[in-house]
Tab-separated table of C-alpha atoms in Angstrom:
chain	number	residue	atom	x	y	z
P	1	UNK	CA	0.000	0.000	0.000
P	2	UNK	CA	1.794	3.114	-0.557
P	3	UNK	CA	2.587	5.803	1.936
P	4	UNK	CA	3.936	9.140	1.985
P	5	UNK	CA	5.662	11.249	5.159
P	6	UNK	CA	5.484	14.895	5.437
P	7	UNK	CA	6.877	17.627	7.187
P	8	UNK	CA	4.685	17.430	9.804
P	9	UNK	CA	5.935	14.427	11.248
P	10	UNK	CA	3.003	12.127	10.364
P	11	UNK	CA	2.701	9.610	7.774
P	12	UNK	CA	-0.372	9.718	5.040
P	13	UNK	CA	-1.621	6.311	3.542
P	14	UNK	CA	-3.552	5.744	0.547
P	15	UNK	CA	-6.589	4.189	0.348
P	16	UNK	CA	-8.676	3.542	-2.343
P	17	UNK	CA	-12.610	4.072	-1.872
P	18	UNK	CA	-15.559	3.024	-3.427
P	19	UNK	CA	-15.333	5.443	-5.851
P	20	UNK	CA	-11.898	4.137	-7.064
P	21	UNK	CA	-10.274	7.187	-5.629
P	22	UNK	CA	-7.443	7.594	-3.573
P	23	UNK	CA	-8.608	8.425	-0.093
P	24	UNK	CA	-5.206	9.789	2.244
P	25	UNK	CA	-5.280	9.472	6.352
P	26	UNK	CA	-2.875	10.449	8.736
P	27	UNK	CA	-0.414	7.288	10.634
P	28	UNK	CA	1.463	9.073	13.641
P	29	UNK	CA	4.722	7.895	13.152
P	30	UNK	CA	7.901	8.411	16.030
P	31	UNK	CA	10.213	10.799	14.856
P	32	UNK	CA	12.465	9.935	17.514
P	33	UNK	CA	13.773	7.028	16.125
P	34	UNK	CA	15.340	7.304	12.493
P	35	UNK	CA	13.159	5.474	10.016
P	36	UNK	CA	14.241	2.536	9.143
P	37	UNK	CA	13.171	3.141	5.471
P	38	UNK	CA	12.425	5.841	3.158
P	39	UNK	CA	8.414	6.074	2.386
P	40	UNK	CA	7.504	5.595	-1.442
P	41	UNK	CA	7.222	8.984	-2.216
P	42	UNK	CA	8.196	11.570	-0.290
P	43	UNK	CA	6.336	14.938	-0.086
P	44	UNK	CA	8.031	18.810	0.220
P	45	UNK	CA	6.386	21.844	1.279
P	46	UNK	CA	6.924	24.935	-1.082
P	47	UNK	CA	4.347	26.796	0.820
P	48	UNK	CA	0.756	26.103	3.389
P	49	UNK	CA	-1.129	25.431	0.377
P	50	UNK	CA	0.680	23.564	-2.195
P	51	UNK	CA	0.398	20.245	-3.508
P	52	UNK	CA	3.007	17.597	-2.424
P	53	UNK	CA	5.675	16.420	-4.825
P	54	UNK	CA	6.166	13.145	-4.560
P	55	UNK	CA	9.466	10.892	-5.167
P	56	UNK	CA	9.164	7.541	-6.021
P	57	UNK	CA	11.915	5.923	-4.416
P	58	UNK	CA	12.603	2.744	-1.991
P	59	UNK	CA	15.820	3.102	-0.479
P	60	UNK	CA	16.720	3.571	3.403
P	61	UNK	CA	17.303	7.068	4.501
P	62	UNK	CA	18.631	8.779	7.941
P	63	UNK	CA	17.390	11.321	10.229
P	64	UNK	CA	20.325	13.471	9.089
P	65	UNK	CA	19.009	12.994	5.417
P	66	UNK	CA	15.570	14.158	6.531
P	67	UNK	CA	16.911	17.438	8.404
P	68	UNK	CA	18.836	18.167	4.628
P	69	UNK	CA	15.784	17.542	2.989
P	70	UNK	CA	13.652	19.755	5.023
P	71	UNK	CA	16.244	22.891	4.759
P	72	UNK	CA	17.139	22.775	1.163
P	73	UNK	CA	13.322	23.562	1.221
P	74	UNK	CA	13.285	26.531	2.654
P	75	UNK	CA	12.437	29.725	-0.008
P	76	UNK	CA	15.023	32.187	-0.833
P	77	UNK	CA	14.790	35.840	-0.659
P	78	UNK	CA	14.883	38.140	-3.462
P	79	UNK	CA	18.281	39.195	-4.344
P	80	UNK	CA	18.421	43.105	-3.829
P	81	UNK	CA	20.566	45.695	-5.622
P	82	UNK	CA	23.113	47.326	-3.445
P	83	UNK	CA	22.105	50.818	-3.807
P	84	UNK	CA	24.565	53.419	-5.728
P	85	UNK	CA	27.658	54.850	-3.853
P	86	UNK	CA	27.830	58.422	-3.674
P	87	UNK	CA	31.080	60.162	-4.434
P	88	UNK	CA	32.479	62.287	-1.728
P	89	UNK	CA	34.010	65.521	-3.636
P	90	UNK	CA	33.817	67.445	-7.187
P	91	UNK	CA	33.051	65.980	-9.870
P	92	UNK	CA	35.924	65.197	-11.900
P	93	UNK	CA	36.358	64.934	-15.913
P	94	UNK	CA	33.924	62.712	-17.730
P	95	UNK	CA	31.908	62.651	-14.685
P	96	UNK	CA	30.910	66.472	-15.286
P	97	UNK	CA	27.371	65.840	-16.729
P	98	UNK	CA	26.571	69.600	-18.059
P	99	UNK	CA	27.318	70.371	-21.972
P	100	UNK	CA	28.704	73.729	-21.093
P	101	UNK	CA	31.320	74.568	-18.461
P	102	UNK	CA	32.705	78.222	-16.982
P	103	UNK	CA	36.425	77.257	-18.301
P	104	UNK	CA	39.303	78.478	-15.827
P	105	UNK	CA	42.511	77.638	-16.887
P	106	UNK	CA	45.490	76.509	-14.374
P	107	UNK	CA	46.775	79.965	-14.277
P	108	UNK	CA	44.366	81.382	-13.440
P	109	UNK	CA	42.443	83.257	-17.224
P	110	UNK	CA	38.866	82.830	-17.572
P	111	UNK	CA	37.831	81.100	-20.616
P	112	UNK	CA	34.211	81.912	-20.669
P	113	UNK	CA	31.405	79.469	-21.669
P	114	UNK	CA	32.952	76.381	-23.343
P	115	UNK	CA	31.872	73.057	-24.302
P	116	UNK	CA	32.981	70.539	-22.348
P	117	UNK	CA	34.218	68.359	-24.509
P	118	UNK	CA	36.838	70.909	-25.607
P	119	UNK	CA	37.365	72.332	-21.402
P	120	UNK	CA	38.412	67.986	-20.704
P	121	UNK	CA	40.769	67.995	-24.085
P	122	UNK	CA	43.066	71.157	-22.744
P	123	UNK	CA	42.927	69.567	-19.250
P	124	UNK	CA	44.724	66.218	-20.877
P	125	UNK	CA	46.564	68.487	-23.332
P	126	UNK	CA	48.070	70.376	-20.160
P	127	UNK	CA	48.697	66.460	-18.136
P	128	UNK	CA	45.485	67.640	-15.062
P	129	UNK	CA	42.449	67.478	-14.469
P	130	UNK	CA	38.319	68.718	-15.226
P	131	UNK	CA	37.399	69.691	-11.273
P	132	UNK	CA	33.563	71.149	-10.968
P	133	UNK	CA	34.008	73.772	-8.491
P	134	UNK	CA	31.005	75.597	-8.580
P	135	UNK	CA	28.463	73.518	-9.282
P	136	UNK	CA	25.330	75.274	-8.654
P	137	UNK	CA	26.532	78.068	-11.149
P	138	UNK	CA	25.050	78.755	-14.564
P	139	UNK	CA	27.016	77.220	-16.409
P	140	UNK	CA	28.744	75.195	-13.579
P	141	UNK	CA	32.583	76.656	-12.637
P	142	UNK	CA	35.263	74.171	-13.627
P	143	UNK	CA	39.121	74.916	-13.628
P	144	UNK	CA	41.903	72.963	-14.786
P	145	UNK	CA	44.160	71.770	-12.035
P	146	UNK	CA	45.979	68.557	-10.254
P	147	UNK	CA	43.005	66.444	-8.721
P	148	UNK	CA	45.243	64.722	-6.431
P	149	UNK	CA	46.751	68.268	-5.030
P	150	UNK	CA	43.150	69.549	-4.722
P	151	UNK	CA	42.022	67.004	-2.597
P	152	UNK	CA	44.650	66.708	-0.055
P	153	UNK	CA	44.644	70.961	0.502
P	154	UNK	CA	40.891	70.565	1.205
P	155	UNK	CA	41.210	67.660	3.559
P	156	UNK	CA	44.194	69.726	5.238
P	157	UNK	CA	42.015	72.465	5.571
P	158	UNK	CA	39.530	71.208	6.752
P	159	UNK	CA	41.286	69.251	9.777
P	160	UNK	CA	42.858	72.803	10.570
P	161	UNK	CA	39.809	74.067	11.040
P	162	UNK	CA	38.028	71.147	13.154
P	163	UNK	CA	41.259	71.900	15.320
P	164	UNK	CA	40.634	75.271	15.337
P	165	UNK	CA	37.345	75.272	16.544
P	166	UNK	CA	35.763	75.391	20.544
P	167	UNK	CA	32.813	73.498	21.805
P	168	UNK	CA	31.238	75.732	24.529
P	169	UNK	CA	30.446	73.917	27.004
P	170	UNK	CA	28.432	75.298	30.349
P	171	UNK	CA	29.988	74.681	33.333
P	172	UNK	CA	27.728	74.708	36.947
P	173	UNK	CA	28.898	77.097	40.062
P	174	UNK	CA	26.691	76.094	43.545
P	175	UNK	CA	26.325	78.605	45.767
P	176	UNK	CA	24.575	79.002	49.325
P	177	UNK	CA	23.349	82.075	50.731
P	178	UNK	CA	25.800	82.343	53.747
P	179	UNK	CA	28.632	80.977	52.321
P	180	UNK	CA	32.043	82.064	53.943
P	181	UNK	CA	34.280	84.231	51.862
P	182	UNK	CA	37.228	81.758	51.458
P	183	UNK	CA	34.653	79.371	49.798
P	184	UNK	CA	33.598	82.333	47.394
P	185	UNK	CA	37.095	82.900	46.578
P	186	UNK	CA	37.757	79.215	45.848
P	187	UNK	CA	34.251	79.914	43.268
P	188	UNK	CA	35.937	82.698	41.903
P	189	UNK	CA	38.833	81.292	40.378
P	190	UNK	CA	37.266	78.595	39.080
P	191	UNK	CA	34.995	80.720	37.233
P	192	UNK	CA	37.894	83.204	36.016
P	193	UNK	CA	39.442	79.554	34.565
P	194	UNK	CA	36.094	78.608	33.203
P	195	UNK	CA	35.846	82.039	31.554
P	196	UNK	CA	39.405	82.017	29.920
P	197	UNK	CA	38.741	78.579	28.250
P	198	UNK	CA	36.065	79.793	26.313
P	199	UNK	CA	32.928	77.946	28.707
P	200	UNK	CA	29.905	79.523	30.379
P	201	UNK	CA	29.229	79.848	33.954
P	202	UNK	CA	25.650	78.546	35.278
P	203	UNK	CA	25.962	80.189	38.777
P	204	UNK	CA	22.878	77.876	40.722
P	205	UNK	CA	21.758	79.802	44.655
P	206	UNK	CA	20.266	77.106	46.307
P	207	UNK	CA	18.300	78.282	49.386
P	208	UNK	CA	17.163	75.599	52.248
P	209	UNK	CA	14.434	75.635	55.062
P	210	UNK	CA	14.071	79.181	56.751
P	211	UNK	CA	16.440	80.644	53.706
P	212	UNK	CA	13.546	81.379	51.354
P	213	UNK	CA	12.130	83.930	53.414
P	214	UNK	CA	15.737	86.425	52.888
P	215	UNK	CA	15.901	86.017	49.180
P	216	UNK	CA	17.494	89.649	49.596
P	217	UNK	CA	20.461	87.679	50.855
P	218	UNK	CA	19.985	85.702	47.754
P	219	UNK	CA	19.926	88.602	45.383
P	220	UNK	CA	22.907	90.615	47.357
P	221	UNK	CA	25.441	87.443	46.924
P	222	UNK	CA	24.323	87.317	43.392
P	223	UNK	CA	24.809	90.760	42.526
P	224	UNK	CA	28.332	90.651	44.088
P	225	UNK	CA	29.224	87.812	41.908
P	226	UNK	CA	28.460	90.137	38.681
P	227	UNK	CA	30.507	92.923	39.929
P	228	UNK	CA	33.328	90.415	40.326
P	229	UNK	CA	32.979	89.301	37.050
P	230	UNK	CA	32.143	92.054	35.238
P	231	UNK	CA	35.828	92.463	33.677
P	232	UNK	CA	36.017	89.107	32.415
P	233	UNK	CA	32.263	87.729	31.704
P	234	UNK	CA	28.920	89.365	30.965
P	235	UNK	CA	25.714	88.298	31.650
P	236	UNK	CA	23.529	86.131	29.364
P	237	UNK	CA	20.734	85.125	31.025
P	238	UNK	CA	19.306	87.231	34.606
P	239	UNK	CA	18.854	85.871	37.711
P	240	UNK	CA	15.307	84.032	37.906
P	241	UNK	CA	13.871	81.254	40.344
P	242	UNK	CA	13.524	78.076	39.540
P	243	UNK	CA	11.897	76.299	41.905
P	244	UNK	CA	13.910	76.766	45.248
P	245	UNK	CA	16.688	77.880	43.472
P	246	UNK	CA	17.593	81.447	41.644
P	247	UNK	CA	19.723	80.518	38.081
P	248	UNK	CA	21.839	83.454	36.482
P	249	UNK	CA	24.182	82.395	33.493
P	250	UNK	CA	27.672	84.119	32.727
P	251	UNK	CA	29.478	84.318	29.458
P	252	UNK	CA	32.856	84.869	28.497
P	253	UNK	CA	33.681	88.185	26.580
């Protein structure tokens, strides 16, 4: 009687009915075991729905065989495209995509309007390069030069510059309404170094208990600090309360 195993881990038997037409039930089968032959035809799943393919064959087959034949199954995805990679800097030569160029020569003359055809033929003639420098012009700016000496000047510059340049960052200065005067004096000079580094100075009064009911006290110590710092820093942002605590913020000049 023939018999066909699926995926499932069951085993489907033909019968034939009354009809003379092949009627399939279900035999549990143990998977734990390996089978100690391979079913007369053998179905694979393309999908839920699909109609089993069956194998006519009659020889043993292995657990391991079965785990092969279940994975070599398995769909594939759609091979994909890797998308375009953008180049990082001018254009260069052929890769200049306008039919008329702004022509400047390597010393320096401007040619005027030419095609550029004839602007990539006195490059070669002259052993550089096409370099788009303006591209946004009409016609786009292009001037005859070495590529290679372009492109490192640019990247020089532009690590001189990232060098060059200062992230402000705010520094925090806690202060307490009675706070002794060798404290303040320690706050000071850490504000003066704050200030000469190029940071600001977010000077925080924190007032506690009983405190809120002098804010003058508050307002004198905070007033003091501007005079003190009125050489070196301005103010940015006036004293205001925030919550419990009065917030003034210092700048460098």
């Amino acid at each position: 009687m023939p018999t066909w195993r699926d995926n499932a881990g069951g085993a489907l038997e033909i019968r034939r009915s009354r009809a003379n037409l092949p009627v399939r039930r279900r035999v549990p089968v143990d998977l734990g075991a390996d089978p100690p032959y391979r079913p007369i035809a053998s179905i694979s799943r393309i999908g839920v729905d699909s109609p089993a393919i069956c194998h006519d064959s009659e020889q043993p087959a292995t657990a391991g065989q079965w785990k092969q034949h279940e994975e070599t199954s398995a769909i594939r995805r759609p091979m994909r495209a890797p998308p375009p990679v953008q180049k990082d800097g001018p254009r260069v030569n052929e890769e200049i995509r306008s039919r008329e160029v702004q022509l400047i020569d390597q010393n320096g003359h401007n040619h005027g309007p030419v095609e550029v055809r004839l602007a990539i033929e006195k490059a070669q003639e002259a052993g550089l390069d096409l370099v788009e420098i303006a591209p946004n012009s009409v016609p786009p700016v292009c001037k005859i030069l070495d590529y290679g000496k372009y492109k490192y000047q640019s990247q020089k510059k532009a690590a001189e510059a990232r060098k060059k340049q200062k992230v402000v960052e705010v520094k925090e200065i806690k202060l307490r309404p009675m706070i002794d005067d060798h404290d303040y004096d320690v706050k000071m000079r850490s504000m003066k170094r704050f200030f000469e580094e190029g940071d600001k100075v977010k000077v925080t009064l924190r007032f506690r208990g009983r405190e809120l009911a002098h804010q003058e006290l508050g307002y004198q110590l905070l007033n003091r600090v501007k005079d003190d710092t009125s050489k070196f820093a301005k103010v940015e942002q006036d004293a205001r309360f925030e919550g419990r605590q009065v917030v003034m913020v210092l700048a460098p000049r």
